């Protein structure tokens, strides 16, 4: 079993609230166990640029409540090449690093697995950090809970103005391939319809639904559209406008505000637990694994498995419940 003496931690891909509590946990767990720890700036780009610094417990003081990531993140094209990976490897070796914690989504894990197969003397553990909640092996990913709460807060405000003016709002939320935020936010805000990339909703069905709402004396309607819906909120609104005359129709794209903000209690605790578990996994000699939370217990999943089965499974029971509760 490889004995670890110095680890590095990085955040990569889209930022997610909860990454900072996770970094804090990684740094302090490592130091508690007598390891040295380096923070890598800007994800894989920092490995290639040798942009890293030694961290101590005070490097992560007062960051539990911060959104974003103190290490910065990046999308790094050179790391996809053999040359880029080789430079990253040489920099890690030159810094005496033999273990790596990567916090990110499926792209980050794909890179980590390729790298670890090429250079198995660096142990790698992944932490699921993405607002999309689309990774197999963890019921929740870091940032999903905070992002959903941010979306709910915004939609509640839109509902106030929609109701005052008898309006129909199409609200687009993040989720290129995953309807996880749309579904949870839709249930929490009593959306009249939720359109997800995982399910085809015919426009006729949507219009019938809106007409039924008007017949049932609804004074406003909210349709949540996940970013991955192939029609998009503006085109959908345009189509519906042709047939629905009883509502004034508006569109709101929530955009990047969904990524920001102080992490929720749930994400602070999840980040702490996953960061703690990631370092303990490295110490135990684990590599090419993802730490996740299943049934409130820490679970290790092979990165390979987490990647091949990463799709979010649409919860049909929740969709059915949402349809009934919004009549
Ligand atoms: P999010 O789910 O928030 O988008 P992500 O981790 O999936 O996060 P990506 O931009 O897809 O975000 O991936 C992050 C980084 O991982 C990329 O910028 C790149 O450096 C690296 N990466 C992705 N795919 C590969 C690959 N096939 N080989 C090597 N590196 C990769």
GROMACS .gro file of C-alpha atoms and ligand atoms in nm:
model
  358
    1UNK     CA    1   0.000   0.000   0.000
    2UNK     CA    2   0.130   0.341  -0.098
    3UNK     CA    3   0.199   0.564   0.204
    4UNK     CA    4   0.084   0.921   0.149
    5UNK     CA    5   0.285   1.211   0.290
    6UNK     CA    6   0.165   1.515   0.095
    7UNK     CA    7  -0.165   1.573  -0.081
    8UNK     CA    8  -0.300   1.841  -0.314
    9UNK     CA    9  -0.660   1.963  -0.339
   10UNK     CA   10  -0.827   2.139  -0.633
   11UNK     CA   11  -1.171   2.249  -0.751
   12UNK     CA   12  -1.256   2.208  -1.120
   13UNK     CA   13  -1.539   2.265  -1.369
   14UNK     CA   14  -1.845   2.464  -1.262
   15UNK     CA   15  -1.823   2.614  -0.913
   16UNK     CA   16  -2.072   2.495  -0.653
   17UNK     CA   17  -2.160   2.629  -0.306
   18UNK     CA   18  -2.011   2.386  -0.056
   19UNK     CA   19  -1.672   2.359  -0.224
   20UNK     CA   20  -1.516   2.584   0.045
   21UNK     CA   21  -1.638   2.377   0.342
   22UNK     CA   22  -1.499   2.075   0.159
   23UNK     CA   23  -1.156   2.239   0.103
   24UNK     CA   24  -1.149   2.331   0.473
   25UNK     CA   25  -1.222   1.973   0.573
   26UNK     CA   26  -0.956   1.833   0.339
   27UNK     CA   27  -0.688   2.070   0.471
   28UNK     CA   28  -0.764   2.020   0.839
   29UNK     CA   29  -0.811   1.642   0.817
   30UNK     CA   30  -0.483   1.609   0.631
   31UNK     CA   31  -0.292   1.820   0.883
   32UNK     CA   32  -0.453   1.643   1.178
   33UNK     CA   33  -0.317   1.317   1.033
   34UNK     CA   34   0.034   1.455   0.988
   35UNK     CA   35   0.015   1.510   0.612
   36UNK     CA   36   0.129   1.818   0.423
   37UNK     CA   37  -0.128   1.977   0.195
   38UNK     CA   38  -0.106   2.203  -0.109
   39UNK     CA   39  -0.391   2.406  -0.256
   40UNK     CA   40  -0.394   2.413  -0.637
   41UNK     CA   41  -0.538   2.727  -0.796
   42UNK     CA   42  -0.772   2.711  -1.098
   43UNK     CA   43  -0.826   2.337  -1.118
   44UNK     CA   44  -0.618   2.131  -1.359
   45UNK     CA   45  -0.476   2.453  -1.506
   46UNK     CA   46  -0.294   2.510  -1.176
   47UNK     CA   47  -0.135   2.165  -1.197
   48UNK     CA   48   0.000   2.250  -1.542
   49UNK     CA   49   0.115   2.601  -1.441
   50UNK     CA   50   0.257   2.477  -1.108
   51UNK     CA   51   0.025   2.727  -0.941
   52UNK     CA   52  -0.001   2.578  -0.592
   53UNK     CA   53   0.079   2.680  -0.236
   54UNK     CA   54   0.122   2.512   0.100
   55UNK     CA   55  -0.184   2.535   0.321
   56UNK     CA   56  -0.224   2.522   0.700
   57UNK     CA   57  -0.532   2.527   0.924
   58UNK     CA   58  -0.541   2.909   0.913
   59UNK     CA   59  -0.545   2.911   0.529
   60UNK     CA   60  -0.905   2.792   0.554
   61UNK     CA   61  -1.030   3.007   0.844
   62UNK     CA   62  -1.372   3.167   0.797
   63UNK     CA   63  -1.453   3.011   0.461
   64UNK     CA   64  -1.739   2.778   0.565
   65UNK     CA   65  -1.990   3.050   0.480
   66UNK     CA   66  -1.840   3.154   0.144
   67UNK     CA   67  -1.989   3.060  -0.194
   68UNK     CA   68  -1.760   2.996  -0.491
   69UNK     CA   69  -1.418   2.846  -0.419
   70UNK     CA   70  -1.113   3.009  -0.259
   71UNK     CA   71  -0.895   2.794  -0.487
   72UNK     CA   72  -1.072   2.926  -0.799
   73UNK     CA   73  -1.185   2.689  -1.071
   74UNK     CA   74  -1.132   2.660  -1.444
   75UNK     CA   75  -1.217   2.462  -1.753
   76UNK     CA   76  -0.875   2.350  -1.875
   77UNK     CA   77  -0.830   2.228  -2.233
   78UNK     CA   78  -0.455   2.140  -2.209
   79UNK     CA   79  -0.526   1.881  -1.938
   80UNK     CA   80  -0.713   1.680  -2.203
   81UNK     CA   81  -0.383   1.624  -2.388
   82UNK     CA   82  -0.104   1.377  -2.303
   83UNK     CA   83   0.149   1.663  -2.289
   84UNK     CA   84  -0.068   1.860  -2.044
   85UNK     CA   85  -0.106   1.557  -1.820
   86UNK     CA   86   0.267   1.491  -1.826
   87UNK     CA   87   0.344   1.849  -1.720
   88UNK     CA   88   0.088   1.820  -1.439
   89UNK     CA   89   0.247   1.492  -1.325
   90UNK     CA   90   0.599   1.637  -1.324
   91UNK     CA   91   0.483   1.937  -1.120
   92UNK     CA   92   0.310   1.713  -0.867
   93UNK     CA   93   0.623   1.500  -0.829
   94UNK     CA   94   0.847   1.807  -0.802
   95UNK     CA   95   0.628   1.926  -0.514
   96UNK     CA   96   0.649   1.588  -0.341
   97UNK     CA   97   0.276   1.521  -0.382
   98UNK     CA   98   0.149   1.162  -0.384
   99UNK     CA   99  -0.225   1.208  -0.330
  100UNK     CA  100  -0.483   1.429  -0.500
  101UNK     CA  101  -0.838   1.530  -0.403
  102UNK     CA  102  -1.041   1.667  -0.695
  103UNK     CA  103  -1.372   1.839  -0.629
  104UNK     CA  104  -1.592   1.871  -0.938
  105UNK     CA  105  -1.838   1.706  -1.174
  106UNK     CA  106  -1.824   1.427  -1.431
  107UNK     CA  107  -1.573   1.610  -1.657
  108UNK     CA  108  -1.339   1.653  -1.362
  109UNK     CA  109  -1.370   1.283  -1.277
  110UNK     CA  110  -1.308   1.180  -1.639
  111UNK     CA  111  -0.982   1.377  -1.632
  112UNK     CA  112  -0.888   1.240  -1.288
  113UNK     CA  113  -0.943   0.879  -1.395
  114UNK     CA  114  -0.742   0.916  -1.717
  115UNK     CA  115  -0.461   1.084  -1.524
  116UNK     CA  116  -0.459   0.822  -1.251
  117UNK     CA  117  -0.446   0.535  -1.502
  118UNK     CA  118  -0.143   0.696  -1.669
  119UNK     CA  119   0.030   0.783  -1.341
  120UNK     CA  120  -0.085   0.532  -1.078
  121UNK     CA  121   0.178   0.645  -0.826
  122UNK     CA  122  -0.045   0.948  -0.755
  123UNK     CA  123  -0.357   0.835  -0.568
  124UNK     CA  124  -0.674   1.019  -0.666
  125UNK     CA  125  -1.006   1.062  -0.483
  126UNK     CA  126  -1.300   1.256  -0.632
  127UNK     CA  127  -1.559   1.459  -0.440
  128UNK     CA  128  -1.890   1.521  -0.624
  129UNK     CA  129  -1.914   1.901  -0.645
  130UNK     CA  130  -2.175   2.014  -0.897
  131UNK     CA  131  -2.513   2.182  -0.864
  132UNK     CA  132  -2.657   1.935  -1.118
  133UNK     CA  133  -2.691   1.639  -0.877
  134UNK     CA  134  -2.619   1.402  -1.163
  135UNK     CA  135  -2.345   1.174  -1.030
  136UNK     CA  136  -2.401   0.809  -0.964
  137UNK     CA  137  -2.283   0.699  -0.617
  138UNK     CA  138  -2.407   0.996  -0.414
  139UNK     CA  139  -2.770   1.083  -0.347
  140UNK     CA  140  -2.666   1.447  -0.327
  141UNK     CA  141  -2.379   1.641  -0.480
  142UNK     CA  142  -2.225   1.951  -0.325
  143UNK     CA  143  -2.408   2.268  -0.420
  144UNK     CA  144  -2.737   2.115  -0.529
  145UNK     CA  145  -2.921   2.201  -0.208
  146UNK     CA  146  -2.801   2.563  -0.199
  147UNK     CA  147  -2.873   2.615  -0.569
  148UNK     CA  148  -3.224   2.473  -0.530
  149UNK     CA  149  -3.291   2.704  -0.236
  150UNK     CA  150  -3.164   3.002  -0.436
  151UNK     CA  151  -3.399   2.910  -0.720
  152UNK     CA  152  -3.691   2.874  -0.480
  153UNK     CA  153  -3.628   3.218  -0.330
  154UNK     CA  154  -3.625   3.374  -0.678
  155UNK     CA  155  -3.939   3.192  -0.794
  156UNK     CA  156  -4.130   3.291  -0.478
  157UNK     CA  157  -4.062   3.655  -0.568
  158UNK     CA  158  -4.168   3.602  -0.928
  159UNK     CA  159  -4.488   3.435  -0.805
  160UNK     CA  160  -4.579   3.753  -0.612
  161UNK     CA  161  -4.564   3.970  -0.922
  162UNK     CA  162  -4.717   3.700  -1.144
  163UNK     CA  163  -5.015   3.680  -0.911
  164UNK     CA  164  -5.057   4.057  -0.887
  165UNK     CA  165  -5.083   4.086  -1.267
  166UNK     CA  166  -5.250   3.753  -1.356
  167UNK     CA  167  -4.941   3.650  -1.549
  168UNK     CA  168  -4.787   3.329  -1.675
  169UNK     CA  169  -4.409   3.307  -1.627
  170UNK     CA  170  -4.172   3.070  -1.800
  171UNK     CA  171  -3.870   3.043  -1.570
  172UNK     CA  172  -3.554   2.877  -1.700
  173UNK     CA  173  -3.329   2.714  -1.441
  174UNK     CA  174  -2.986   2.549  -1.472
  175UNK     CA  175  -2.950   2.185  -1.575
  176UNK     CA  176  -2.813   2.115  -1.923
  177UNK     CA  177  -2.857   1.739  -1.889
  178UNK     CA  178  -3.027   1.715  -1.554
  179UNK     CA  179  -3.375   1.815  -1.439
  180UNK     CA  180  -3.285   1.776  -1.071
  181UNK     CA  181  -3.302   2.146  -0.976
  182UNK     CA  182  -3.613   2.205  -1.191
  183UNK     CA  183  -3.801   1.916  -1.033
  184UNK     CA  184  -3.719   2.000  -0.669
  185UNK     CA  185  -3.777   2.374  -0.719
  186UNK     CA  186  -4.101   2.302  -0.908
  187UNK     CA  187  -4.243   2.097  -0.623
  188UNK     CA  188  -4.129   2.352  -0.364
  189UNK     CA  189  -4.289   2.646  -0.547
  190UNK     CA  190  -4.606   2.473  -0.666
  191UNK     CA  191  -4.518   2.517  -1.033
  192UNK     CA  192  -4.807   2.448  -1.270
  193UNK     CA  193  -4.571   2.261  -1.504
  194UNK     CA  194  -4.211   2.140  -1.497
  195UNK     CA  195  -4.028   2.071  -1.823
  196UNK     CA  196  -3.723   1.846  -1.794
  197UNK     CA  197  -3.457   1.720  -2.036
  198UNK     CA  198  -3.530   1.363  -1.923
  199UNK     CA  199  -3.895   1.375  -2.031
  200UNK     CA  200  -4.075   1.498  -2.345
  201UNK     CA  201  -4.374   1.717  -2.261
  202UNK     CA  202  -4.586   1.789  -2.568
  203UNK     CA  203  -4.679   2.154  -2.610
  204UNK     CA  204  -5.049   2.051  -2.646
  205UNK     CA  205  -5.032   1.885  -2.306
  206UNK     CA  206  -4.880   2.199  -2.152
  207UNK     CA  207  -5.152   2.418  -2.303
  208UNK     CA  208  -5.429   2.186  -2.182
  209UNK     CA  209  -5.276   2.204  -1.836
  210UNK     CA  210  -5.269   2.586  -1.841
  211UNK     CA  211  -5.629   2.603  -1.966
  212UNK     CA  212  -5.737   2.371  -1.684
  213UNK     CA  213  -5.563   2.604  -1.438
  214UNK     CA  214  -5.753   2.902  -1.570
  215UNK     CA  215  -6.081   2.707  -1.557
  216UNK     CA  216  -5.996   2.627  -1.194
  217UNK     CA  217  -5.961   3.001  -1.127
  218UNK     CA  218  -5.582   3.018  -1.095
  219UNK     CA  219  -5.465   3.378  -1.101
  220UNK     CA  220  -5.108   3.304  -1.208
  221UNK     CA  221  -4.905   3.021  -1.350
  222UNK     CA  222  -4.539   2.925  -1.326
  223UNK     CA  223  -4.379   2.692  -1.579
  224UNK     CA  224  -4.027   2.581  -1.486
  225UNK     CA  225  -3.807   2.493  -1.781
  226UNK     CA  226  -3.476   2.316  -1.723
  227UNK     CA  227  -3.196   2.460  -1.939
  228UNK     CA  228  -3.166   2.122  -2.115
  229UNK     CA  229  -3.522   2.130  -2.254
  230UNK     CA  230  -3.455   2.133  -2.627
  231UNK     CA  231  -3.710   2.409  -2.701
  232UNK     CA  232  -3.589   2.666  -2.442
  233UNK     CA  233  -3.806   2.906  -2.240
  234UNK     CA  234  -3.832   3.183  -2.505
  235UNK     CA  235  -3.947   2.951  -2.787
  236UNK     CA  236  -4.192   2.774  -2.558
  237UNK     CA  237  -4.340   3.106  -2.448
  238UNK     CA  238  -4.375   3.211  -2.810
  239UNK     CA  239  -4.561   2.890  -2.900
  240UNK     CA  240  -4.793   2.911  -2.601
  241UNK     CA  241  -4.867   3.280  -2.664
  242UNK     CA  242  -5.031   3.182  -2.995
  243UNK     CA  243  -5.295   2.974  -2.817
  244UNK     CA  244  -5.322   3.111  -2.463
  245UNK     CA  245  -5.478   3.456  -2.453
  246UNK     CA  246  -5.598   3.472  -2.093
  247UNK     CA  247  -5.251   3.530  -1.945
  248UNK     CA  248  -4.991   3.797  -2.010
  249UNK     CA  249  -4.681   3.581  -2.069
  250UNK     CA  250  -4.330   3.665  -1.946
  251UNK     CA  251  -3.996   3.485  -1.947
  252UNK     CA  252  -3.722   3.491  -1.681
  253UNK     CA  253  -3.384   3.319  -1.719
  254UNK     CA  254  -3.234   3.284  -1.373
  255UNK     CA  255  -2.879   3.225  -1.501
  256UNK     CA  256  -2.565   3.239  -1.294
  257UNK     CA  257  -2.719   3.370  -0.973
  258UNK     CA  258  -2.807   3.003  -0.916
  259UNK     CA  259  -2.440   2.917  -0.858
  260UNK     CA  260  -2.363   3.185  -0.601
  261UNK     CA  261  -2.445   3.248  -0.238
  262UNK     CA  262  -2.351   3.118   0.102
  263UNK     CA  263  -2.377   2.737   0.120
  264UNK     CA  264  -2.682   2.599   0.304
  265UNK     CA  265  -2.639   2.405   0.629
  266UNK     CA  266  -2.686   2.088   0.427
  267UNK     CA  267  -2.404   2.172   0.185
  268UNK     CA  268  -2.170   2.284   0.467
  269UNK     CA  269  -2.218   1.952   0.643
  270UNK     CA  270  -2.201   1.750   0.321
  271UNK     CA  271  -1.881   1.931   0.215
  272UNK     CA  272  -1.726   1.871   0.556
  273UNK     CA  273  -1.817   1.501   0.556
  274UNK     CA  274  -1.699   1.438   0.201
  275UNK     CA  275  -1.370   1.627   0.248
  276UNK     CA  276  -1.302   1.439   0.572
  277UNK     CA  277  -1.383   1.107   0.403
  278UNK     CA  278  -1.170   1.184   0.097
  279UNK     CA  279  -0.854   1.232   0.303
  280UNK     CA  280  -0.923   0.926   0.516
  281UNK     CA  281  -0.970   0.723   0.195
  282UNK     CA  282  -0.628   0.839   0.068
  283UNK     CA  283  -0.467   0.749   0.401
  284UNK     CA  284  -0.621   0.400   0.377
  285UNK     CA  285  -0.458   0.354   0.036
  286UNK     CA  286  -0.770   0.403  -0.178
  287UNK     CA  287  -0.742   0.550  -0.528
  288UNK     CA  288  -0.961   0.606  -0.837
  289UNK     CA  289  -1.267   0.633  -0.610
  290UNK     CA  290  -1.539   0.889  -0.551
  291UNK     CA  291  -1.664   0.961  -0.198
  292UNK     CA  292  -2.040   1.003  -0.183
  293UNK     CA  293  -2.332   0.996   0.056
  294UNK     CA  294  -2.592   0.717   0.026
  295UNK     CA  295  -2.865   0.665   0.289
  296UNK     CA  296  -2.675   0.914   0.509
  297UNK     CA  297  -2.359   0.699   0.507
  298UNK     CA  298  -2.028   0.768   0.335
  299UNK     CA  299  -1.977   0.535   0.043
  300UNK     CA  300  -1.683   0.485  -0.194
  301UNK     CA  301  -1.764   0.420  -0.561
  302UNK     CA  302  -1.512   0.341  -0.836
  303UNK     CA  303  -1.468   0.651  -1.051
  304UNK     CA  304  -1.521   0.429  -1.353
  305UNK     CA  305  -1.862   0.320  -1.223
  306UNK     CA  306  -1.960   0.673  -1.115
  307UNK     CA  307  -1.889   0.790  -1.468
  308UNK     CA  308  -2.055   0.514  -1.666
  309UNK     CA  309  -2.375   0.532  -1.463
  310UNK     CA  310  -2.384   0.904  -1.405
  311UNK     CA  311  -2.732   0.983  -1.539
  312UNK     CA  312  -2.984   1.139  -1.308
  313UNK     CA  313  -3.275   0.898  -1.280
  314UNK     CA  314  -3.597   1.091  -1.313
  315UNK     CA  315  -3.821   1.026  -1.015
  316UNK     CA  316  -4.156   0.959  -1.184
  317UNK     CA  317  -4.334   0.946  -0.849
  318UNK     CA  318  -4.228   1.306  -0.774
  319UNK     CA  319  -4.347   1.424  -1.117
  320UNK     CA  320  -4.682   1.254  -1.067
  321UNK     CA  321  -4.718   1.405  -0.719
  322UNK     CA  322  -4.630   1.750  -0.850
  323UNK     CA  323  -4.897   1.726  -1.124
  324UNK     CA  324  -5.163   1.632  -0.867
  325UNK     CA  325  -5.063   1.894  -0.608
  326UNK     CA  326  -5.070   2.179  -0.857
  327UNK     CA  327  -5.429   2.133  -0.985
  328LIG     P1  328  -1.985   2.069  -1.406
  328LIG     O1  329  -2.068   1.943  -1.387
  328LIG     O2  330  -2.014   2.170  -1.301
  328LIG     O3  331  -1.984   2.122  -1.546
  328LIG     P2  332  -1.741   1.930  -1.462
  328LIG     O4  333  -1.634   1.877  -1.374
  328LIG     O5  334  -1.823   1.827  -1.537
  328LIG     O6  335  -1.830   2.025  -1.373
  328LIG     P3  336  -1.607   2.010  -1.708
  328LIG     O7  337  -1.575   2.144  -1.762
  328LIG     O8  338  -1.683   1.914  -1.793
  328LIG     O9  339  -1.678   2.035  -1.566
  328LIG    O10  340  -1.468   1.939  -1.669
  328LIG     C1  341  -1.373   2.004  -1.587
  328LIG     C2  342  -1.235   1.984  -1.640
  328LIG    O11  343  -1.200   1.846  -1.638
  328LIG     C3  344  -1.214   2.024  -1.787
  328LIG    O12  345  -1.199   2.163  -1.802
  328LIG     C4  346  -1.087   1.949  -1.821
  328LIG    O13  347  -0.973   2.016  -1.773
  328LIG     C5  348  -1.106   1.820  -1.742
  328LIG     N1  349  -1.156   1.714  -1.831
  328LIG     C6  350  -1.283   1.694  -1.873
  328LIG     N2  351  -1.288   1.589  -1.959
  328LIG     C7  352  -1.162   1.543  -1.970
  328LIG     C8  353  -1.100   1.437  -2.044
  328LIG     N3  354  -1.171   1.357  -2.124
  328LIG     N4  355  -0.966   1.417  -2.028
  328LIG     C9  356  -0.893   1.497  -1.948
  328LIG     N5  357  -0.946   1.599  -1.877
  328LIG    C10  358  -1.077   1.622  -1.887
   0.00000   0.00000   0.00000
